[in-house]
Coordinates of C-alpha atoms in Angstrom, one line a residue:
M1 CA -93.3 59.5 -6.9
R2 CA -91.4 58.3 -10.0
R3 CA -88.1 58.8 -8.3
R4 CA -89.2 56.6 -5.4
L5 CA -90.3 53.9 -7.8
S6 CA -87.0 54.1 -9.7
S7 CA -85.0 53.9 -6.4
A8 CA -87.0 50.9 -5.2
L9 CA -86.5 49.1 -8.5
I10 CA -82.7 49.8 -8.4
L11 CA -82.6 48.4 -4.8
I12 CA -84.5 45.3 -5.9
V13 CA -82.1 44.7 -8.9
A14 CA -79.1 45.2 -6.7
A15 CA -80.3 42.9 -4.0
A16 CA -81.5 40.2 -6.4
P17 CA -79.5 36.9 -6.0
A18 CA -76.9 36.4 -8.7
P19 CA -77.4 33.5 -11.1
A20 CA -76.2 30.1 -10.1
L21 CA -73.4 30.2 -12.6
A22 CA -71.9 33.2 -10.8
K23 CA -71.4 31.1 -7.7
D24 CA -69.6 28.4 -9.7
K25 CA -66.0 29.0 -9.0
I26 CA -64.7 25.9 -10.8
A27 CA -62.0 26.7 -13.3
P28 CA -63.1 26.3 -17.0
D29 CA -60.3 23.6 -17.6
A30 CA -61.1 21.7 -14.4
F31 CA -62.4 18.8 -16.5
A32 CA -60.4 19.3 -19.6
A33 CA -58.8 16.2 -21.2
T34 CA -55.1 15.6 -20.5
M35 CA -52.8 14.8 -23.4
S36 CA -50.1 12.3 -23.0
A37 CA -46.6 13.7 -22.7
P38 CA -44.0 12.6 -25.3
P39 CA -41.7 9.9 -23.9
P40 CA -38.2 10.9 -22.9
P41 CA -35.4 9.9 -25.3
P42 CA -33.9 6.5 -24.3
P43 CA -30.5 6.8 -22.6
A44 CA -27.5 6.0 -24.8
N45 CA -26.2 3.1 -22.8
G46 CA -25.5 0.8 -25.7
S47 CA -28.1 -1.8 -24.7
I48 CA -30.5 -3.4 -27.1
F49 CA -33.5 -3.2 -24.8
Q50 CA -34.2 0.4 -23.6
G51 CA -36.5 1.6 -20.9
G52 CA -40.1 2.8 -21.4
Y53 CA -41.6 -0.6 -22.3
V54 CA -44.8 -1.9 -20.9
A55 CA -44.9 -5.2 -19.0
L56 CA -46.8 -8.0 -20.7
T57 CA -48.8 -8.6 -17.5
S58 CA -50.4 -5.2 -17.6
G59 CA -51.9 -5.7 -21.1
G60 CA -53.6 -2.6 -22.5
R61 CA -54.7 -1.3 -19.0
A62 CA -54.5 2.4 -18.6
G63 CA -51.6 3.5 -16.3
R64 CA -50.0 6.6 -17.8
V65 CA -50.9 10.2 -18.2
G66 CA -53.2 10.7 -21.1
D67 CA -54.6 7.2 -21.2
I68 CA -58.3 6.8 -21.5
V69 CA -60.5 5.3 -18.7
T70 CA -64.2 4.7 -19.0
I71 CA -66.2 5.6 -15.8
Q72 CA -69.4 3.6 -15.4
L73 CA -71.9 5.8 -13.6
V74 CA -73.9 3.7 -11.2
E75 CA -74.8 6.4 -8.7
R76 CA -78.0 5.8 -6.7
T77 CA -78.9 7.5 -3.4
A78 CA -82.0 7.4 -1.3
A79 CA -82.9 9.1 2.0
T80 CA -86.0 9.0 4.1
K81 CA -86.9 10.7 7.3
S82 CA -90.1 10.9 9.4
N83 CA -91.1 12.0 12.8
A84 CA -94.3 12.2 14.8
A85 CA -95.3 13.7 18.1
G86 CA -98.5 13.9 20.1
T87 CA -99.5 15.3 23.4
Q88 CA -102.8 15.4 25.3
R89 CA -103.8 17.0 28.5
G90 CA -107.1 17.4 30.3
G91 CA -108.3 18.7 33.6
S92 CA -111.5 19.7 35.4
I93 CA -112.6 21.1 38.8
G94 CA -116.0 21.3 40.3
L95 CA -117.4 22.5 43.7
T96 CA -120.8 21.9 45.1
P97 CA -122.0 24.9 47.2
P98 CA -124.5 24.3 50.1
A99 CA -128.1 24.4 49.1
T100 CA -129.2 26.3 52.2
G101 CA -127.8 28.9 54.6
P102 CA -125.9 32.1 54.0
L103 CA -123.4 30.4 51.5
S104 CA -126.1 29.3 49.1
L105 CA -125.3 32.1 46.7
F106 CA -124.0 30.1 43.7
N107 CA -125.5 27.5 41.5
P108 CA -123.4 24.3 41.1
S109 CA -123.0 25.1 37.4
D110 CA -121.4 28.5 38.1
I111 CA -118.2 27.2 39.8
G112 CA -117.5 24.2 37.7
M113 CA -114.5 24.3 35.3
G114 CA -112.9 22.0 32.9
G115 CA -110.4 22.1 30.0
D116 CA -108.7 19.9 27.4
Q117 CA -105.6 20.4 25.4
A118 CA -104.3 18.2 22.5
F119 CA -101.5 18.5 20.0
K120 CA -100.5 16.2 17.1
G121 CA -97.7 16.7 14.6
K122 CA -96.2 14.6 11.9
G123 CA -93.4 15.2 9.3
D124 CA -92.1 13.2 6.4
A125 CA -89.3 13.8 3.9
S126 CA -87.8 11.6 1.2
Q127 CA -85.3 12.1 -1.6
S128 CA -83.8 9.8 -4.2
N129 CA -81.4 10.3 -7.0
A130 CA -80.1 8.0 -9.8
L131 CA -77.5 8.5 -12.5
S132 CA -76.4 5.9 -15.0
G133 CA -74.3 5.9 -18.1
E134 CA -70.7 6.0 -19.1
V135 CA -68.1 8.8 -19.4
S136 CA -64.6 8.3 -20.9
V137 CA -62.0 10.4 -19.1
T138 CA -58.2 10.7 -19.3
V139 CA -55.5 10.1 -16.7
A140 CA -54.3 13.5 -15.5
A141 CA -51.7 12.4 -13.0
V142 CA -50.1 9.1 -11.7
Y143 CA -49.1 8.9 -8.1
P144 CA -46.4 6.7 -6.5
N145 CA -48.9 4.7 -4.4
G146 CA -50.6 3.3 -7.5
T147 CA -53.5 5.7 -7.7
M148 CA -54.3 8.0 -10.6
L149 CA -56.2 11.3 -11.0
V150 CA -58.8 11.1 -13.8
R151 CA -61.0 13.8 -15.2
G152 CA -63.1 14.4 -18.2
E153 CA -66.5 15.5 -19.5
K154 CA -69.1 14.7 -22.1
L155 CA -71.0 17.4 -23.9
L156 CA -74.4 16.6 -25.6
T157 CA -75.8 19.3 -27.8
L158 CA -79.5 18.7 -28.2
N159 CA -82.2 20.6 -30.2
R160 CA -83.4 22.4 -27.0
G161 CA -80.2 23.0 -25.1
D162 CA -76.9 21.5 -24.0
E163 CA -76.3 18.7 -21.4
R164 CA -72.9 18.3 -19.8
V165 CA -71.6 15.4 -17.7
Q166 CA -68.4 16.1 -15.8
I167 CA -66.4 13.8 -13.5
S168 CA -63.1 13.9 -11.7
G169 CA -61.6 11.8 -8.9
I170 CA -58.9 9.3 -7.9
V171 CA -59.0 5.7 -8.9
R172 CA -56.7 2.7 -8.1
A173 CA -54.9 0.9 -10.8
I174 CA -56.1 -2.4 -9.4
D175 CA -59.8 -1.3 -9.8
I176 CA -59.5 -0.7 -13.5
G177 CA -60.7 -3.7 -15.5
P178 CA -59.0 -5.3 -18.6
D179 CA -61.4 -3.2 -20.8
N180 CA -60.3 0.0 -19.0
R181 CA -63.6 0.4 -17.2
V182 CA -64.1 1.3 -13.5
L183 CA -67.3 1.8 -11.5
S184 CA -68.0 5.3 -10.3
T185 CA -68.4 3.9 -6.8
R186 CA -64.7 3.1 -6.9
V187 CA -63.7 6.7 -7.6
A188 CA -62.4 8.4 -4.5
D189 CA -63.0 12.1 -3.9
A190 CA -65.4 12.0 -6.9
N191 CA -66.8 15.2 -8.3
I192 CA -69.7 14.4 -10.6
R193 CA -71.6 17.2 -12.2
Y194 CA -74.7 16.9 -14.4
V195 CA -75.6 20.4 -15.7
G196 CA -77.6 21.8 -18.6
K197 CA -78.4 25.0 -20.2
G198 CA -80.9 26.2 -22.7
E199 CA -84.6 27.0 -22.7
I200 CA -85.6 23.8 -20.9
A201 CA -83.1 24.5 -18.1
R202 CA -84.3 28.1 -17.9
A203 CA -87.9 27.1 -17.8
S204 CA -87.3 24.9 -14.7
R205 CA -85.8 27.8 -12.7
Q206 CA -87.4 30.7 -11.0
G207 CA -86.8 34.2 -12.3
W208 CA -84.5 36.5 -10.4
L209 CA -87.3 38.7 -9.2
Q210 CA -89.3 35.8 -8.0
R211 CA -86.3 34.4 -6.2
F212 CA -85.8 37.8 -4.5
F213 CA -89.3 37.9 -3.1
S214 CA -89.0 34.3 -2.0
I215 CA -86.0 35.2 0.1
I216 CA -87.5 38.2 1.8
S217 CA -91.0 36.6 2.2
P218 CA -91.7 35.8 5.9
F219 CA -94.1 33.0 4.9

């Protein structure tokens, strides 16, 4: 009996779903800050003005690898869905047998039938999410068409756990304001992650054994 219990426990542990972090295949340095590369030495062409200057019209706007851009998080999504259905059906039949003669064998109540059928269903679903704040990121790459790859993260260590905000995506140089700020709605191919770990995050998740029984439960 003990062997059977041990075997069953081993099967449950082996079939239990892995933690959510095991499915996260994002590289550890996917949101790491990018340092600016040292400028190449100016060519010895004998000129007073060498290359590598920044035009006065660009001001202090970010445009090179390693520059800092502040992403303003203004994400807000909402979705609602509802449906309803109803059906109704009814029918009846009745025969009146003769009261006299050889066919007067049934009472009128014996051969009367009737039936009703009704169905009514309704479903509603709604979901909303909001994320606000600011995250400063660095320019990781500059492309010839005027777009830039930005990425970065912010780590907050609180007394009950850690909170991490990560973002990466592509922005246009024209969308960056004079103060090097850009809205998150202007970030293409945005990858925004808000994750946390600690006792608060653990308390809000089911245990691995409870998740296992939730998966195999037919109800």
